[in-house]
Each structure stands twice: as C-alpha cells, then as structure tokens.
Tab-separated table of C-alpha atoms in Angstrom:
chain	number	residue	atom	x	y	z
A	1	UNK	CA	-7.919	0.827	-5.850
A	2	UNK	CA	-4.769	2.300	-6.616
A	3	UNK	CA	-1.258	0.814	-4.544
A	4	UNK	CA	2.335	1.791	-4.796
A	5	UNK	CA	4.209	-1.352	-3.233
A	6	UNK	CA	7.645	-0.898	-2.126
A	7	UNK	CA	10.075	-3.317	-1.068
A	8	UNK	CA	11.728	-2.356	1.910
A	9	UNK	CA	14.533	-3.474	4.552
A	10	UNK	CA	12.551	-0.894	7.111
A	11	UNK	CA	9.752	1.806	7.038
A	12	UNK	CA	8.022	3.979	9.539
A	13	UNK	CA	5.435	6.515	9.650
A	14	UNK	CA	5.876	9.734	11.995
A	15	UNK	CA	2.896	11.893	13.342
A	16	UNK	CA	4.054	15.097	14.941
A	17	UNK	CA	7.249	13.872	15.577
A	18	UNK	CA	6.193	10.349	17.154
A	19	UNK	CA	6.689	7.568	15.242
A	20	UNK	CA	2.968	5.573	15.090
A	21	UNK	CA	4.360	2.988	13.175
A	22	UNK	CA	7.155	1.368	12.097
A	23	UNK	CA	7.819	-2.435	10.535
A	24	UNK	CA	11.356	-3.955	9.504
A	25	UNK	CA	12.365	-5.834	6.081
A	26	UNK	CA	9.067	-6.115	3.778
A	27	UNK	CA	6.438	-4.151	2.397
A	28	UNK	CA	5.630	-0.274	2.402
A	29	UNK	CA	2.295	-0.198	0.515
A	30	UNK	CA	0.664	3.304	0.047
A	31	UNK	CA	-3.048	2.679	-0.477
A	32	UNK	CA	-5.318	5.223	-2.675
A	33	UNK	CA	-8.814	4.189	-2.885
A	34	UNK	CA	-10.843	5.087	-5.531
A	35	UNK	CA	-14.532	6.358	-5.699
A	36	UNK	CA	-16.176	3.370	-6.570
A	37	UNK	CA	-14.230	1.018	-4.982
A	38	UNK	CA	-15.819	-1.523	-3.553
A	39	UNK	CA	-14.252	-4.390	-0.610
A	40	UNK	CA	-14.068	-6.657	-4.283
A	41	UNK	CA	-11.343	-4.635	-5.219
A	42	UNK	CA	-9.947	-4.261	-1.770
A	43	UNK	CA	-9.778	-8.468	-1.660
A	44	UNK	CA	-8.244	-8.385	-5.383
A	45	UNK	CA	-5.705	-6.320	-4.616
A	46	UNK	CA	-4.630	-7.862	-1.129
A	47	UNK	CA	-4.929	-11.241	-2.812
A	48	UNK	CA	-2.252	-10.201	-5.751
A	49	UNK	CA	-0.201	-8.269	-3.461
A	50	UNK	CA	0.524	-11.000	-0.527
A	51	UNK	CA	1.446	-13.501	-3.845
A	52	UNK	CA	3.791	-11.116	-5.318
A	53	UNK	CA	7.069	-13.269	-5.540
A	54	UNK	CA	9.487	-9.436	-5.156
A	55	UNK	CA	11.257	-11.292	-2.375
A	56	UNK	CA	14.429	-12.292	-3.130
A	57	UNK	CA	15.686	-16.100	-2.630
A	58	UNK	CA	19.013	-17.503	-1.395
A	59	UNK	CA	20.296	-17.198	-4.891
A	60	UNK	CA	19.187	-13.437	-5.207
A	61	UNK	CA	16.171	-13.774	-7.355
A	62	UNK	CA	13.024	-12.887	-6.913
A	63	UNK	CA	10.661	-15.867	-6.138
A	64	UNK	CA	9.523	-15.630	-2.855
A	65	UNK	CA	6.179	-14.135	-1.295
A	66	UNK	CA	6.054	-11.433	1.614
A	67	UNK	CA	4.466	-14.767	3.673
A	68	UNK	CA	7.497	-17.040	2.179
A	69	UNK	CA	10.372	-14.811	3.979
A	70	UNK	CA	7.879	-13.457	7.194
A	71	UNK	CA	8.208	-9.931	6.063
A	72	UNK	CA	6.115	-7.057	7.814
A	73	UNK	CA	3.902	-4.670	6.035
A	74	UNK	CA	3.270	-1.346	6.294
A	75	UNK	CA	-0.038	0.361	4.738
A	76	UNK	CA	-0.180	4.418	4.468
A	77	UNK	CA	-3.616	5.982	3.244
A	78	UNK	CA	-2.790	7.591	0.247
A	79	UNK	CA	-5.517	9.558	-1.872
A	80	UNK	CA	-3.043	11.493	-4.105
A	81	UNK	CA	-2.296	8.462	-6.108
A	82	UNK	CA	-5.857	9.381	-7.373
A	83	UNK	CA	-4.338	13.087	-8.814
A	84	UNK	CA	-5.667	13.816	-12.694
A	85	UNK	CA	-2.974	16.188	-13.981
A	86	UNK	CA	-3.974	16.432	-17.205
A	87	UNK	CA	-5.638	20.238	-16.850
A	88	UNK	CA	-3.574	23.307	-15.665
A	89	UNK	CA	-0.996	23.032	-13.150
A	90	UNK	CA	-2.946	21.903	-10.151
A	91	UNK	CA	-4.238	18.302	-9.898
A	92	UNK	CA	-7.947	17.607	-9.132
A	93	UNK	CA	-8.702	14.464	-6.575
A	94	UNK	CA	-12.290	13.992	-7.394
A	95	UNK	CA	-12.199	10.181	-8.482
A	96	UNK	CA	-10.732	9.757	-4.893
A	97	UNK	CA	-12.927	8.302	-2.494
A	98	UNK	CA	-14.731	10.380	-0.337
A	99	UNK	CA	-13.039	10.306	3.249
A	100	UNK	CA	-15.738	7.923	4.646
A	101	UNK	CA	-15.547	5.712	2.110
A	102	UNK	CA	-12.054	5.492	1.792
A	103	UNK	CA	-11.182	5.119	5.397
A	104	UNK	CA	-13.870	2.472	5.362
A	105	UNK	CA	-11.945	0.662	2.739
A	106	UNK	CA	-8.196	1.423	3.647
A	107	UNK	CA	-9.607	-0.055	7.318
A	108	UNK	CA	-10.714	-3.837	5.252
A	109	UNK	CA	-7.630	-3.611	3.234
A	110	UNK	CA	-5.677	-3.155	6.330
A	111	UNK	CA	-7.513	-6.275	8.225
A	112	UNK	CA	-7.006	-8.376	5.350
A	113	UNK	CA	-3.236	-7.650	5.515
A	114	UNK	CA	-3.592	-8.405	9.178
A	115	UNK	CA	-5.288	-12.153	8.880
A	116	UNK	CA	-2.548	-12.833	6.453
A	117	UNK	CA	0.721	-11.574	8.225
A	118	UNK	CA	1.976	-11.617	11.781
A	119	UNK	CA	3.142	-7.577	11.767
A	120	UNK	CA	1.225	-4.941	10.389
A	121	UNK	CA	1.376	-1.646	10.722
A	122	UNK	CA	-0.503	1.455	9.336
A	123	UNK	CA	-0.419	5.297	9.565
A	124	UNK	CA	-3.502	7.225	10.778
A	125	UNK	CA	-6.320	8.230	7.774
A	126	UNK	CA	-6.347	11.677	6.531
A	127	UNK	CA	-2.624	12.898	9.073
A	128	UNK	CA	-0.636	14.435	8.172
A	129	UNK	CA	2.140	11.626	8.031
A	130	UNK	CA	5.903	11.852	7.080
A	131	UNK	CA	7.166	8.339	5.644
A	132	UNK	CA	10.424	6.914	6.039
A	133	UNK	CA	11.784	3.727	4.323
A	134	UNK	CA	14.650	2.590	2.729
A	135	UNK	CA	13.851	1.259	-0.528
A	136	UNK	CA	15.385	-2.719	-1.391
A	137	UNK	CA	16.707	-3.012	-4.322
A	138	UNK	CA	15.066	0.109	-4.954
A	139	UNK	CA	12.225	-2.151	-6.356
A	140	UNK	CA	8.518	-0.346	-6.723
A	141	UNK	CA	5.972	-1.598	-8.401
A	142	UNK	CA	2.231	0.013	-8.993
A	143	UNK	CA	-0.851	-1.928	-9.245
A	144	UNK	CA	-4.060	-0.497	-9.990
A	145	UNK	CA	-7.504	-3.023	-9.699
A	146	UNK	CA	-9.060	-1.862	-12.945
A	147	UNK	CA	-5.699	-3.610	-14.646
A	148	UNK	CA	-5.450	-6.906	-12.938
C-alpha cells in the first residue's frame, strides 16, 4: 500500500458539488492500494501512520501523534499513486489493485482509522472527487509498505 499523508488545518472532499466529507486540523491521507496487498499491509501502514509524531508541540516541534492533539483524518481512495511512468508519455495502473480488491482494502484501512480516532471521514471509491485542504506547514510525507 501506497499513502501520501498530509498535514492539514482542514480538508474536504466534494462530489458533484456536495461536499461528502470534510474534517478540521489533522490528517488528509490519500490511500493507493496495491495488487497484492493484503489487510497485513493495511494494519502496517495504519499502525505507522496513527504514531507518526508530524504534530507539532507547544514549543513548535514535531513530537506529537494525530491521537496526542485529537486531530481528524481524512482518507481519499487513490489508485494513481500506483502510476509506472517509466514508458511513453502515458502511465500504466496495472500494479493497482483491481477495484474489488482495493475498495475491499481502502474499506479495512478506513475502519482501522475509525477504532483509533473519534472523526473520520472518507470520499466515495472510484468518484470522481475534487479535494480541498490546506496544507500545515506544508508538511507531506509518503509511505509505501514494501519500505517500512
């Protein structure tokens, strides 16, 4: 599994011009599942990213969890994170999941997030979604299972 976490003050996600979710100051993670992913790397990766310490302390610095300062999260199916671009001009998807699959995973990864913090929201698999956020800090980070 693939993620893209960004640190946010607020995010939403907008389906044909209604807003289908929306969460204040925490996480926007866009989720990109890979073909053989399993719920393993769905647990690894929910496990590293609810310890990240990307939260800023009293003092500024970066030590505290998403569960230290109560911060939402926000989780948007993404399969292009899974783009090869390394022939022609047009990227090929195929170690992305296949839709079942993925939904089937981005759905656990989602639940986890949900047993471990109060407000979680999500967009809707396969929608065409248009994401908002404003970025804090900017800080982004990218996390991929095969590397942790």
């Amino acid at each position: 599994m693939r993620a893209v976490i960004q640190r946010v003050t607020r995010a939403s996600v907008t389906i044909d011009g209604a807003v289908t979710g929306e969460i204040g100051a925490g996480y926007l993670i866009l989720l990109g599942v890979g073909a053989h992913d399993t719920t393993a790397e769905a647990d690894k990766l929910w496990h590293k990213i609810f310890g990240l310490r990307i939260m800023e302390d009293q003092s500024g610095k970066t030590n505290r969890s998403i569960d230290d300062v109560g911060g939402d999260v926000l989780v948007v199916s993404q399969f292009t994170l899974y783009a090869d671009c390394r022939r022609g001009r047009r990227p090929s998807f195929t170690a992305a999941g296949n839709p079942q699959h993925a939904n089937e995973l981005y759905e656990y990864f989602a639940s986890l997030a949900r047993r471990d913090v109060p407000r979680v929201a999500t967009g809707t698999f396969a929608a065409n979604m248009q994401v908002e956020l404003v970025n804090d800090g900017p800080f982004t980070i990218v996390l991929d299972t095969n590397q942790l």
